[in-house]
Tab-separated table of C-alpha atoms in Angstrom:
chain	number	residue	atom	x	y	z
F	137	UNK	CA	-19.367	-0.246	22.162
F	138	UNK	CA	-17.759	-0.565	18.614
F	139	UNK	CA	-16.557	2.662	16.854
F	140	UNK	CA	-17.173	1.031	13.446
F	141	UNK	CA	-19.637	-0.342	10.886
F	142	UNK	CA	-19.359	-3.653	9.050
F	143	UNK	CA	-19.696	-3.298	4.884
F	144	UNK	CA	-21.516	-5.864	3.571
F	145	UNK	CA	-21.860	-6.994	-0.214
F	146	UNK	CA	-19.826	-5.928	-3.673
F	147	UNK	CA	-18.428	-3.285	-2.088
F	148	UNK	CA	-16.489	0.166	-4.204
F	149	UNK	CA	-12.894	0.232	-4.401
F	150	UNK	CA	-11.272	1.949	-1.743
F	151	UNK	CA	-7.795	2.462	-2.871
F	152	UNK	CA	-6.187	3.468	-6.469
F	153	UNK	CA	-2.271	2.864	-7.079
F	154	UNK	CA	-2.030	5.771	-9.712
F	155	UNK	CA	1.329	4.573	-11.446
F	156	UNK	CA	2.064	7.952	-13.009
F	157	UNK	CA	5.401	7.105	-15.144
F	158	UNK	CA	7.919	4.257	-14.930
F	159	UNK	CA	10.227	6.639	-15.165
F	160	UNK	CA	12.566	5.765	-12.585
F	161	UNK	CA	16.363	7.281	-11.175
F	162	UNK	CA	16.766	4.958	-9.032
F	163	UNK	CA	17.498	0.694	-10.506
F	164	UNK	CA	16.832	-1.393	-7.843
F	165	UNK	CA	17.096	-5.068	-8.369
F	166	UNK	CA	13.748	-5.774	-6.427
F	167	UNK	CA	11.539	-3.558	-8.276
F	168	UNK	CA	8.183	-5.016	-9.029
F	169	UNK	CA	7.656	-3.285	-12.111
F	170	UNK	CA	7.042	-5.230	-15.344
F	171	UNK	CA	9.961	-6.162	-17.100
F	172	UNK	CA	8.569	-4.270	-19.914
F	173	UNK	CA	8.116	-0.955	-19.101
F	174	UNK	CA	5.742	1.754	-20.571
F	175	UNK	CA	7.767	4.137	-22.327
F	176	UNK	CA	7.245	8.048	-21.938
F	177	UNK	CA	5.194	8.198	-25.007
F	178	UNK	CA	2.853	6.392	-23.894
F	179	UNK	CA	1.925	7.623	-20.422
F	180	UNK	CA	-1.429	8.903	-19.887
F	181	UNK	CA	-1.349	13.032	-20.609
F	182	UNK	CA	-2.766	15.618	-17.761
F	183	UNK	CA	-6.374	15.062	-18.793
F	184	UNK	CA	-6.483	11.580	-18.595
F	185	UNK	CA	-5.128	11.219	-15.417
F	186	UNK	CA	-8.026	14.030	-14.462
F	187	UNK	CA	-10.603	12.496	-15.703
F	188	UNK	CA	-8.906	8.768	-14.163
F	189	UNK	CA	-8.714	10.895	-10.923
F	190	UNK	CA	-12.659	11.649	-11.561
F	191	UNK	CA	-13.942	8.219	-12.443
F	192	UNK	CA	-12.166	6.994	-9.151
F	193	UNK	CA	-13.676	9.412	-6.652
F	194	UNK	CA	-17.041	9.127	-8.309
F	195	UNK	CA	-16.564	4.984	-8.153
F	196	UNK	CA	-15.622	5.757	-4.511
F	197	UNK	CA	-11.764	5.760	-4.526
F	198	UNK	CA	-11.154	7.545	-0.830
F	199	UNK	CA	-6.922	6.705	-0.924
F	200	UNK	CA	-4.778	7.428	-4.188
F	201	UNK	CA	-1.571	6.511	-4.198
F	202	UNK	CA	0.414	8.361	-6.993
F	203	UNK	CA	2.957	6.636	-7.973
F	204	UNK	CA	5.125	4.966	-10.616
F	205	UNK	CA	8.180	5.004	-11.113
F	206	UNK	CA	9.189	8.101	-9.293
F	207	UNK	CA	6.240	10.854	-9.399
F	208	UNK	CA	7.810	13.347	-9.085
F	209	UNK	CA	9.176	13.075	-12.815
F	210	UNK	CA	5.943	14.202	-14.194
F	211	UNK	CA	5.783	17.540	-14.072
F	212	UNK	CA	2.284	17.600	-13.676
F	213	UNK	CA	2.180	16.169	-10.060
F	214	UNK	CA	0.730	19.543	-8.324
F	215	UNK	CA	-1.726	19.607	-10.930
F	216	UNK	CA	-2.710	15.870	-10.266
F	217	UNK	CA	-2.071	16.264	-6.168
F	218	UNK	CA	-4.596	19.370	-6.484
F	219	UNK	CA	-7.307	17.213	-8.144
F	220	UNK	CA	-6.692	14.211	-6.135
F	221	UNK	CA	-7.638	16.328	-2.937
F	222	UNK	CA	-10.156	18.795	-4.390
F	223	UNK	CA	-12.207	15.382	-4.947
F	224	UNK	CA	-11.988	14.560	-1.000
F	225	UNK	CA	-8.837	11.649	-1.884
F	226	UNK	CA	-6.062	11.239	0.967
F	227	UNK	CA	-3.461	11.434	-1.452
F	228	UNK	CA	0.070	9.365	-0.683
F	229	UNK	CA	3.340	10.427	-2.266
F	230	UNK	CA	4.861	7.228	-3.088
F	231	UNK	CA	8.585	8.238	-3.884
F	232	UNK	CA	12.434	7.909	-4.042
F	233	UNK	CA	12.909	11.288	-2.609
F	234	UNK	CA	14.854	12.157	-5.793
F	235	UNK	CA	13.669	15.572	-6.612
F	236	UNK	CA	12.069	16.137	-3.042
F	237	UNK	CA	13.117	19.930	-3.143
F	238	UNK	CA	11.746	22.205	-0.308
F	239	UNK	CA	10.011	24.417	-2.853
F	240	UNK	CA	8.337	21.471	-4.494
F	241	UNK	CA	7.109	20.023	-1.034
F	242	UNK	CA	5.969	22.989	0.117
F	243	UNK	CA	3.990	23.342	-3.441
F	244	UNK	CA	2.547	20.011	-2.826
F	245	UNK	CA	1.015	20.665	0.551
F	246	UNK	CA	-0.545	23.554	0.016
F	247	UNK	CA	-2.331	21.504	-2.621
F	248	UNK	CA	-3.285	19.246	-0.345
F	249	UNK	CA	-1.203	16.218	-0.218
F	250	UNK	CA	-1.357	14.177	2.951
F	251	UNK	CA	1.131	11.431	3.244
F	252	UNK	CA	4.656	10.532	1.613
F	253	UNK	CA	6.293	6.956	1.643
F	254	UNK	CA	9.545	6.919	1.204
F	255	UNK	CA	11.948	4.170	0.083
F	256	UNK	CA	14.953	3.085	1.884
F	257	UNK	CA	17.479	0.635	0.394
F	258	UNK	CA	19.742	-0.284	3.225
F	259	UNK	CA	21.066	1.777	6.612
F	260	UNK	CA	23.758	3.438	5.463
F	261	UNK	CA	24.552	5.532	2.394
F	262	UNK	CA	27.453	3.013	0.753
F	263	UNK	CA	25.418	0.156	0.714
F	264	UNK	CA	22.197	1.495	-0.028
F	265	UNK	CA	23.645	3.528	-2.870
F	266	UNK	CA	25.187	0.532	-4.258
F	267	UNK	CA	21.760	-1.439	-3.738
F	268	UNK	CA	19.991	2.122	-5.676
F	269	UNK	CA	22.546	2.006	-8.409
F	270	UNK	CA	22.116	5.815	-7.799
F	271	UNK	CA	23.481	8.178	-5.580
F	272	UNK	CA	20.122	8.016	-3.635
F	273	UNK	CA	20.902	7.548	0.262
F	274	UNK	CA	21.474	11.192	1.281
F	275	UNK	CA	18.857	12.777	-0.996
F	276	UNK	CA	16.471	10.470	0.914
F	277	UNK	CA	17.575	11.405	4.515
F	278	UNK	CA	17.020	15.203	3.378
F	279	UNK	CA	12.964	14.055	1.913
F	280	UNK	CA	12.235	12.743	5.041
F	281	UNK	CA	13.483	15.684	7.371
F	282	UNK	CA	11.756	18.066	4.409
F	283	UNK	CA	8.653	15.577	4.998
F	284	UNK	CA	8.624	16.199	8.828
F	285	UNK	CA	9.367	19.660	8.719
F	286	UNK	CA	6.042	20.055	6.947
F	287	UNK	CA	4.658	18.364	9.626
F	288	UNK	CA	2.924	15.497	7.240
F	289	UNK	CA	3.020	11.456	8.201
F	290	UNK	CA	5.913	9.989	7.085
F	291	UNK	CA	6.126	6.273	5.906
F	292	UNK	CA	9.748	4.472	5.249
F	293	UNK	CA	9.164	1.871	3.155
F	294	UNK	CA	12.301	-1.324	2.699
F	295	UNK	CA	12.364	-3.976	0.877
F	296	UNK	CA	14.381	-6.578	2.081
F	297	UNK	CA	16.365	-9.317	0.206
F	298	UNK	CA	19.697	-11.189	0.927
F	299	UNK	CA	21.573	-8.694	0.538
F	300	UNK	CA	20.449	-6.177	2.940
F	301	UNK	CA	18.347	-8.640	6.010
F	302	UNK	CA	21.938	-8.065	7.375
F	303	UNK	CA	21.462	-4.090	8.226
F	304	UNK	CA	17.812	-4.716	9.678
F	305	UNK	CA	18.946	-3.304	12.687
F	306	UNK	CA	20.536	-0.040	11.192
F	307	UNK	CA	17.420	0.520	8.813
F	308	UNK	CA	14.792	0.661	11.763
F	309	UNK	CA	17.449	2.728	13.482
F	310	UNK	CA	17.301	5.003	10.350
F	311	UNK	CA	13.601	5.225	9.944
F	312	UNK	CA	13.444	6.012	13.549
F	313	UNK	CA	15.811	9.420	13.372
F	314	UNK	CA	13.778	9.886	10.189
F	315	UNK	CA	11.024	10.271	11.977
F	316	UNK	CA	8.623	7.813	10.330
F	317	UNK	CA	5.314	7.674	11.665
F	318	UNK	CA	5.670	4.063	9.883
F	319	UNK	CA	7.853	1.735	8.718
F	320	UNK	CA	7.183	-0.899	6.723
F	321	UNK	CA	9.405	-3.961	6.322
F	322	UNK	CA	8.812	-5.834	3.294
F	323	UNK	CA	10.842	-9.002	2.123
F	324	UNK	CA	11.055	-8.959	-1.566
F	325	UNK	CA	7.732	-10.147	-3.486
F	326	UNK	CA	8.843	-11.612	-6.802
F	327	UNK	CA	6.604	-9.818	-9.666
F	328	UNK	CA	8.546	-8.297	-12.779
F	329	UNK	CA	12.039	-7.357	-12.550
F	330	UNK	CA	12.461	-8.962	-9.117
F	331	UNK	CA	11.253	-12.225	-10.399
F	332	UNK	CA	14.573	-12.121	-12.823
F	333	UNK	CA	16.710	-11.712	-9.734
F	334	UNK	CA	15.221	-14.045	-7.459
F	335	UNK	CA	17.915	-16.863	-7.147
F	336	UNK	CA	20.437	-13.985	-6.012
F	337	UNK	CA	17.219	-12.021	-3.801
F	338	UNK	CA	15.588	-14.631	-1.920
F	339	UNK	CA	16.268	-14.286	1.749
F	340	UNK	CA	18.079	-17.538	3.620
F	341	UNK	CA	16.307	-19.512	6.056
F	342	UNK	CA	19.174	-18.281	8.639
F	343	UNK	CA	18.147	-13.978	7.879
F	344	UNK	CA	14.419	-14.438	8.132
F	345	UNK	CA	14.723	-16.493	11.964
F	346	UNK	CA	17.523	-13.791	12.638
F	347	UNK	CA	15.511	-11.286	11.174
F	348	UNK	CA	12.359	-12.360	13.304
F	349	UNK	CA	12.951	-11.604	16.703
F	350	UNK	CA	14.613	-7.473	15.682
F	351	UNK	CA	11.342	-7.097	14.033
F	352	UNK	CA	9.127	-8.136	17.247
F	353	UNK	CA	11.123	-6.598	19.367
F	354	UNK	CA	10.859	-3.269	17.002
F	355	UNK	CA	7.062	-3.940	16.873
F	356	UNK	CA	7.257	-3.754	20.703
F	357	UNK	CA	9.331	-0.991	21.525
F	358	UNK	CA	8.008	1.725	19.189
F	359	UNK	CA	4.556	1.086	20.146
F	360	UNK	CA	2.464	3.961	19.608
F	361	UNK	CA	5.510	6.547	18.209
F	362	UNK	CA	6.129	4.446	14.641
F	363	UNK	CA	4.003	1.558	13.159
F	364	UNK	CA	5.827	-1.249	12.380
F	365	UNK	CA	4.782	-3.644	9.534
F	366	UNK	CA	6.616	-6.608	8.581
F	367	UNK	CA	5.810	-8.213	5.510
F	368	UNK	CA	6.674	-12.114	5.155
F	369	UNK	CA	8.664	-13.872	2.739
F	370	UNK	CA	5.715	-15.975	1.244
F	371	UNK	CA	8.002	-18.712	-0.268
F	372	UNK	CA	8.753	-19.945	3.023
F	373	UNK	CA	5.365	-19.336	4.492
F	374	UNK	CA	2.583	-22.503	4.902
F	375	UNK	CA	0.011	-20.623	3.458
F	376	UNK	CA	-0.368	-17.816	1.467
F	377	UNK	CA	-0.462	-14.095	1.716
F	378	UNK	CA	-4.170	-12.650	1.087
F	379	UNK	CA	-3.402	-10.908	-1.782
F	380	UNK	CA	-5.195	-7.981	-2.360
F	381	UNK	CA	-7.427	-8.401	0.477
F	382	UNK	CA	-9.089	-10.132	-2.948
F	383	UNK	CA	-9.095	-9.962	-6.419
F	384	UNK	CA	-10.962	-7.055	-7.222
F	385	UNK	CA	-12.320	-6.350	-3.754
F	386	UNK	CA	-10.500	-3.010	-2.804
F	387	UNK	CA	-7.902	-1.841	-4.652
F	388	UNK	CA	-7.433	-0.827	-8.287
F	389	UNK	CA	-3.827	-0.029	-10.376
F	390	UNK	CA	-3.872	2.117	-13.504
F	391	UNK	CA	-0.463	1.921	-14.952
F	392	UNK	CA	1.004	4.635	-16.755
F	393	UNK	CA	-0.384	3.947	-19.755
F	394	UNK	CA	-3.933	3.685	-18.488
F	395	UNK	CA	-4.337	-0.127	-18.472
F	396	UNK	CA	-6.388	-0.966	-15.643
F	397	UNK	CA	-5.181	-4.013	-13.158
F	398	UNK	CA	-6.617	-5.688	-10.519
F	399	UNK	CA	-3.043	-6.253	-8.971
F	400	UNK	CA	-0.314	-3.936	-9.672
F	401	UNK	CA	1.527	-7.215	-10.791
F	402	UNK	CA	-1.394	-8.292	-12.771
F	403	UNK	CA	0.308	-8.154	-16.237
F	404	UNK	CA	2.164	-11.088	-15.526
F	405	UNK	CA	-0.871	-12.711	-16.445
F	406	UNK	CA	-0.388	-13.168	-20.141
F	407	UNK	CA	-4.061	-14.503	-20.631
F	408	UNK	CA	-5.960	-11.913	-18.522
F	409	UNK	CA	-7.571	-9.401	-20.892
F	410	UNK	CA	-6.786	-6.277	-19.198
F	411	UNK	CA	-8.818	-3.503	-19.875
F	412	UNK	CA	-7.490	0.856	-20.406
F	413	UNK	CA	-9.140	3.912	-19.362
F	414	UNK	CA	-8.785	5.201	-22.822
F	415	UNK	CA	-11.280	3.060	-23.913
F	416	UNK	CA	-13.509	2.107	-21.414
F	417	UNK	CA	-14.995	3.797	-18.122
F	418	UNK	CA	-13.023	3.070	-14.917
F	419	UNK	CA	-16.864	1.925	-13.244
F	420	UNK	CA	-17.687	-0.023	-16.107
F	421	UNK	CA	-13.965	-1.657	-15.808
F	422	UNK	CA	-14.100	-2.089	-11.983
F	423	UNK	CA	-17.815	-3.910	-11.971
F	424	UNK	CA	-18.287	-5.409	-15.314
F	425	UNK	CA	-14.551	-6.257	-16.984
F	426	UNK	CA	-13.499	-10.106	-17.720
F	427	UNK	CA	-10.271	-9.251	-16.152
F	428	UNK	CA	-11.778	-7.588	-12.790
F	429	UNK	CA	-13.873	-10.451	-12.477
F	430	UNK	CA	-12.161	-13.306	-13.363
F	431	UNK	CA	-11.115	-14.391	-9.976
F	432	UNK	CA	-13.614	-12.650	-7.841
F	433	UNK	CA	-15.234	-13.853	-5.108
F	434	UNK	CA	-15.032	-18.107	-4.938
F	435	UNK	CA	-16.396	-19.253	-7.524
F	436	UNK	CA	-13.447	-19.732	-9.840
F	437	UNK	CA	-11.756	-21.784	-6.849
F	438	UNK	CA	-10.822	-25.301	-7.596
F	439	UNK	CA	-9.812	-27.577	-5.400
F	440	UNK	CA	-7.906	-27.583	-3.173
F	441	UNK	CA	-9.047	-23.701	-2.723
F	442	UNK	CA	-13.103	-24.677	-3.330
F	443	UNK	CA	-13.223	-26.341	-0.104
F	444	UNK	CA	-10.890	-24.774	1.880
F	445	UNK	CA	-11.443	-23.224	5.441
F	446	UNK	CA	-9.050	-20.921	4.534
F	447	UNK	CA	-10.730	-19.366	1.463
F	448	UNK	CA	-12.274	-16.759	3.168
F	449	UNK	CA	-8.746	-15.682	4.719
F	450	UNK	CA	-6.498	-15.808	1.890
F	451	UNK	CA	-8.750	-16.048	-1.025
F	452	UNK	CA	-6.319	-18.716	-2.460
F	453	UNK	CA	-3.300	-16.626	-2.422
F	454	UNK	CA	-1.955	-14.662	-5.388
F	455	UNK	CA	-3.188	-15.148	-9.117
F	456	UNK	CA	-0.159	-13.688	-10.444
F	457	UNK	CA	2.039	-15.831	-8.469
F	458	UNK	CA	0.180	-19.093	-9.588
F	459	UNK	CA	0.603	-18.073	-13.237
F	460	UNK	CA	4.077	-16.994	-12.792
F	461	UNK	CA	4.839	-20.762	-11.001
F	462	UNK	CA	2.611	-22.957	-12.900
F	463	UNK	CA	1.250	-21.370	-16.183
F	464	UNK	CA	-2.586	-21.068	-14.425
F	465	UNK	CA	-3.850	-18.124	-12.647
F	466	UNK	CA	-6.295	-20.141	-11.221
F	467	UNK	CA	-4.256	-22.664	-9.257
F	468	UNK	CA	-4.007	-22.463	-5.604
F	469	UNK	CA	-0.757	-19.941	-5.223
F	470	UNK	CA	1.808	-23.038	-5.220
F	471	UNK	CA	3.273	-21.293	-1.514
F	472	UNK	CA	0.493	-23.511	0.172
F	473	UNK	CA	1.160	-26.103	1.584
F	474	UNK	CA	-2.062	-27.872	0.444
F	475	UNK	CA	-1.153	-26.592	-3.079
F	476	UNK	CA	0.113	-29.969	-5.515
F	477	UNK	CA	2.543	-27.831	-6.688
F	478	UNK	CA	4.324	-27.003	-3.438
F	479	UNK	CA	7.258	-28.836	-4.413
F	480	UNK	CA	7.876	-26.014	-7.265
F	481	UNK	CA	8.252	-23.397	-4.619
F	482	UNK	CA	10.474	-25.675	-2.206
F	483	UNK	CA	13.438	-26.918	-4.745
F	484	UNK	CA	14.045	-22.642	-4.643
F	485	UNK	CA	14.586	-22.438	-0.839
F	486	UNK	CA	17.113	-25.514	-0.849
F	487	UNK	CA	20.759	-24.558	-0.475
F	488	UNK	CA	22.917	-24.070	-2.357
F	489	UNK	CA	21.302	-20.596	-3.122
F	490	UNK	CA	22.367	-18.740	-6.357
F	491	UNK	CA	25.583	-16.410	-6.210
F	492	UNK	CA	23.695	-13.869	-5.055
F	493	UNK	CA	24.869	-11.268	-8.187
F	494	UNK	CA	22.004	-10.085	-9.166
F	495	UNK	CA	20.901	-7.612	-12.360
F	496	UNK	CA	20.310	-3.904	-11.377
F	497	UNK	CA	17.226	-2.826	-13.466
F	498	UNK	CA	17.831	-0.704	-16.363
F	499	UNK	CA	17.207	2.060	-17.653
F	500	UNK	CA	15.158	0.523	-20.581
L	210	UNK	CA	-7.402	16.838	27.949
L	211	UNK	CA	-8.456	17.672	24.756
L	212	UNK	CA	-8.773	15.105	22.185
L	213	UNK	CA	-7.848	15.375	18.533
L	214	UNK	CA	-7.283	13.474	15.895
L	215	UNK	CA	-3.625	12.354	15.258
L	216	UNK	CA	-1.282	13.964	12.908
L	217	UNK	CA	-1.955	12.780	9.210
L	218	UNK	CA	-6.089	11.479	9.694
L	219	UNK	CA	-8.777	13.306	8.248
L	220	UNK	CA	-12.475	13.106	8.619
L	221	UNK	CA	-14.244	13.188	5.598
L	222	UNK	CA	-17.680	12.512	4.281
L	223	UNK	CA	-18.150	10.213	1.317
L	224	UNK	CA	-20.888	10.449	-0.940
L	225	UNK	CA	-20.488	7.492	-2.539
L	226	UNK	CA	-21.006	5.247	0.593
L	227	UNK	CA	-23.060	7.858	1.936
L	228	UNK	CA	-20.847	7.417	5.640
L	229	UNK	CA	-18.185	9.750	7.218
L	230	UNK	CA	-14.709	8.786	7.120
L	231	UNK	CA	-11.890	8.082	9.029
L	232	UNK	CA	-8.784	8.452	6.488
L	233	UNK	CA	-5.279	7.972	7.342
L	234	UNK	CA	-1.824	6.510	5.786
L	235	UNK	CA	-2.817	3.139	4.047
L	236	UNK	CA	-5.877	3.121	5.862
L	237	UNK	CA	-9.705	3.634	5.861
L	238	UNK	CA	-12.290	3.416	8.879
L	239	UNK	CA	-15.986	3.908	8.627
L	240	UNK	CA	-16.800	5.272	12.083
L	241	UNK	CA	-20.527	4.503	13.119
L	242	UNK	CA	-22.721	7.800	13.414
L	243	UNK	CA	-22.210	8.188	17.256
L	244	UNK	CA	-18.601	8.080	16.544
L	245	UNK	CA	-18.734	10.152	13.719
L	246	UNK	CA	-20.635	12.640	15.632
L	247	UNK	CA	-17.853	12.619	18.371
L	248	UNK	CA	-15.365	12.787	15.926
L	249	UNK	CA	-16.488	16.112	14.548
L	250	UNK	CA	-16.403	17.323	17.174
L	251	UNK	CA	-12.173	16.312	18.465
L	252	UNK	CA	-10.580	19.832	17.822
L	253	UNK	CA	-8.181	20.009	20.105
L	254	UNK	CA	-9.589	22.375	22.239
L	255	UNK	CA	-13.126	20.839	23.933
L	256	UNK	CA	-12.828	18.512	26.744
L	257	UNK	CA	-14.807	15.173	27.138
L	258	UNK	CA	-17.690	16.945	29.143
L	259	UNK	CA	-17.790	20.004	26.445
L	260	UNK	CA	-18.422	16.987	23.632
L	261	UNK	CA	-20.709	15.558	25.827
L	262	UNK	CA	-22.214	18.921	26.376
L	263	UNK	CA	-22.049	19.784	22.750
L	264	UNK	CA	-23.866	16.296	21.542
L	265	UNK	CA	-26.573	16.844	24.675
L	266	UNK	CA	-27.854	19.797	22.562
L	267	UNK	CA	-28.556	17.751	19.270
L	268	UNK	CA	-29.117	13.928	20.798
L	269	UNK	CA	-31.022	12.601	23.968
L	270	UNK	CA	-29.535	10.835	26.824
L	271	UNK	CA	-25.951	11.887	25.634
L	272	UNK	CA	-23.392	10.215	28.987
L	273	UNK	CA	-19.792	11.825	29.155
L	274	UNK	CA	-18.988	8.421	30.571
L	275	UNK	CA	-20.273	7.139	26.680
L	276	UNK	CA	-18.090	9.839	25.127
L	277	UNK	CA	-14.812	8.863	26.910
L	278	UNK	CA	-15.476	5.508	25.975
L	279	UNK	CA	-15.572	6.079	22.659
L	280	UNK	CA	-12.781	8.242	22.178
L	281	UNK	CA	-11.058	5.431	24.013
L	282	UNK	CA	-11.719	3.382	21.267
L	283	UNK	CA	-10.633	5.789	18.791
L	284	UNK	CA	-7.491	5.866	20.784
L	285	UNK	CA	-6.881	2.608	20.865
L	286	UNK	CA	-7.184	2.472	16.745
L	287	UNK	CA	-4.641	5.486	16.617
L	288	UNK	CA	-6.325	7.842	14.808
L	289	UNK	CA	-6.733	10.241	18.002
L	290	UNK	CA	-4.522	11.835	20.728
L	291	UNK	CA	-4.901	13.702	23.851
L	292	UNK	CA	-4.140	17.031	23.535
């Protein structure tokens, strides 16, 4: 006997990233966010997000992930956390730790937040400061103990590049006497800043088959007490990731300036015309927008996507990425193998790889 | 053994979908209504046969042996624990 029901049809969106500020402490050369960021003036004010935070649940939003940037630099959050779960949400904290105080967690629960994610740069405090460009390492090991001490799920998120695949080890060691209820292992996806960096980011060929039997063995081991999720390097995949479970099928992004994207990376994609909550319902943006249905469904496939088996498991890969690589968001994401422009993704994973220097993001 | 759901998972009924629930860290289930039912009633303190009991009263031809294999299941997805 099955425990759950199949959902058939155009289905709601289940998930909102809430990007709540770019506002960030920490500079990490991986971050995903645009290159250009939205400036403080221009984030959405209390109401907005309220009324965003409305829209969603009514539109059937069930997760919101508030993010950014680092939450926690609005100083609205409890107000936002408080409508998030009044509205039925399970609300994630997606943050840095940075300003995790014991006062402000404890605030934050009582108004009903569920879940915190937590970012980890590398296993030990000199190299994952260094990796930060912030003194970030031991603020984060006191967020997480705050985080269990509340008794709420913790996820450790890393992102992993070249220069930190060699402290694998340590950093599921960490997560573990963190506590984490989850850990999730992500090699770098290059989208924004991270796509500057990517000569000096990109994993070798030699840390991803070293890398590959810690993480099964992790998988293995923890069984049952922490999650483990490992998240490929897609460059030296055969096929592609399934981005967004599909374009438009789940999962929405408002940035912080209430533009409304179908992928959080979405604004790559110079000739979408992306649509903002300040001037257009989030319902009418999610079913009826240009942007949000651009590359739903199949029927924008070409070939070799249109006739693909594999369609319906990867839904041609990643529209950002097959701008970003070949100037057309409707290409096959050039990481498949059956894509004609394979050859642009292979010339990067060739040695010799860049110096591996890379830029730390800025402050603006 | 009392079943309950796991630390961090909350059932919830949406109106939009008109369905319960299951909501957890990055994740969303939509438990079928003899689940669901089940589900509401995982506190922590009744035992398989007092869910079986407690579902006899409102459904006919409720088995315990139906109700431990369902919150078997739910085990099995992680989003409940023996108490």
């Amino acid at each position: 006997m099955g425990v759950t029901e199949e959902v058939q049809g155009v289905r709601p969106p289940l998930g909102m990233l809430a990007e709540l500020t770019h506002r960030c402490p920490l500079h990490c050369p991986y971050c995903s966010n645009p290159v250009e960021l939205v400036t403080r003036e221009r984030e959405l004010g209390t109401e907005e997000w309220c009324s965003v935070l409305d829209q969603a649940r009514d539109l059937g939003v069930l997760q919101v992930h508030l993010s950014g940037g680092e939450p926690l630099a609005r100083p609205d959050l409890p107000e936002l956390v408080t409508r998030a779960s009044g509205l039925g949400c399970y609300v994630s904290l997606v943050t840095s730790g940075l300003g995790l105080t014991e006062a402000r967690l404890a605030d934050l629960v009582d108004r009903g937040l569920a879940h915190v994610q937590l970012s980890v740069q590398g296993a030990d405090a000199a190299r994952a400061n260094l990796l930060a460009g912030a003194k970030a390492h031991d603020h984060k090991l006191t967020a997480a103990a705050l985080v269990k001490r509340f008794e709420l799920p913790l996820s450790v998120n890393v992102v992993l590049h070249r220069a930190n695949h060699d402290q694998l080890e340590g950093m599921i060691a960490l997560a573990e006497r963190m506590g984490a209820d989850r850990l999730e292992l992500a090699n770098t996806q290059f989208y924004g800043w991270a796509l500057r960096n990517r000569d000096a980011l990109l994993p070798t060929r030699e840390q991803l088959a070293a890398a590959e039997p810690v993480v099964r063995a992790a998988i293995e081991r923890l069984k049952g007490s922490m999650q483990v999720v490992y998240v490929l390097s897609d460059y030296y995949e055969q096929y592609p990731k399934p981005c967004m479970s599909g374009w438009g099928a789940q999962q929405l992004t408002v940035a912080p300036d209430g533009t409304v994207l179908p992928c959080p990376a979405a604004t790559a994609i110079t000739t979408l015309p992306l649509e903002n909550v300040r001037e257009r319902p989030l319902a009418e943006i999610w079913y009826d927008s240009e942007s949000f249905n651009a590359y739903r469904g199949e029927d924008w496939m070409r070939e070799p996507c249109r006739t693909c088996e594999r369609r319906t498991v990867d839904f041609g890969g990643c529209r950002c990425q097959a701008f970003q690589l070949t100037g057309d968001a409707a290409a096959t994401d050039p990481v498949c193998r059956r894509s004609p422009d394979r050859g642009l993704v292979d010339v990067l994973l060739e040695p010799p790889h860049g110096s591996g220097e890379f830029v730390m993001r800025g402050v603006r | 053994m009392t079943p309950r759901l796991r630390c961090g998972v909350r059932l919830t009924y949406d109106r939009t979908r008109q369905t319960h629930v299951l909501l957890f860290p990055e994740g969303v289930l939509v438990p079928n209504a003899t689940a669901a039912a089940v589900l509401e009633l995982c506190d922590g303190e009744r035992t398989v046969p007092d869910i079986a009991a407690a579902l006899g009263e409102r459904y006919a031809g409720v088995r315990e042996g139906d109700v431990g294999d369902v919150l078997a299941r739910l085990v099995d997805r992680q989003v409940v624990e023996w108490a």
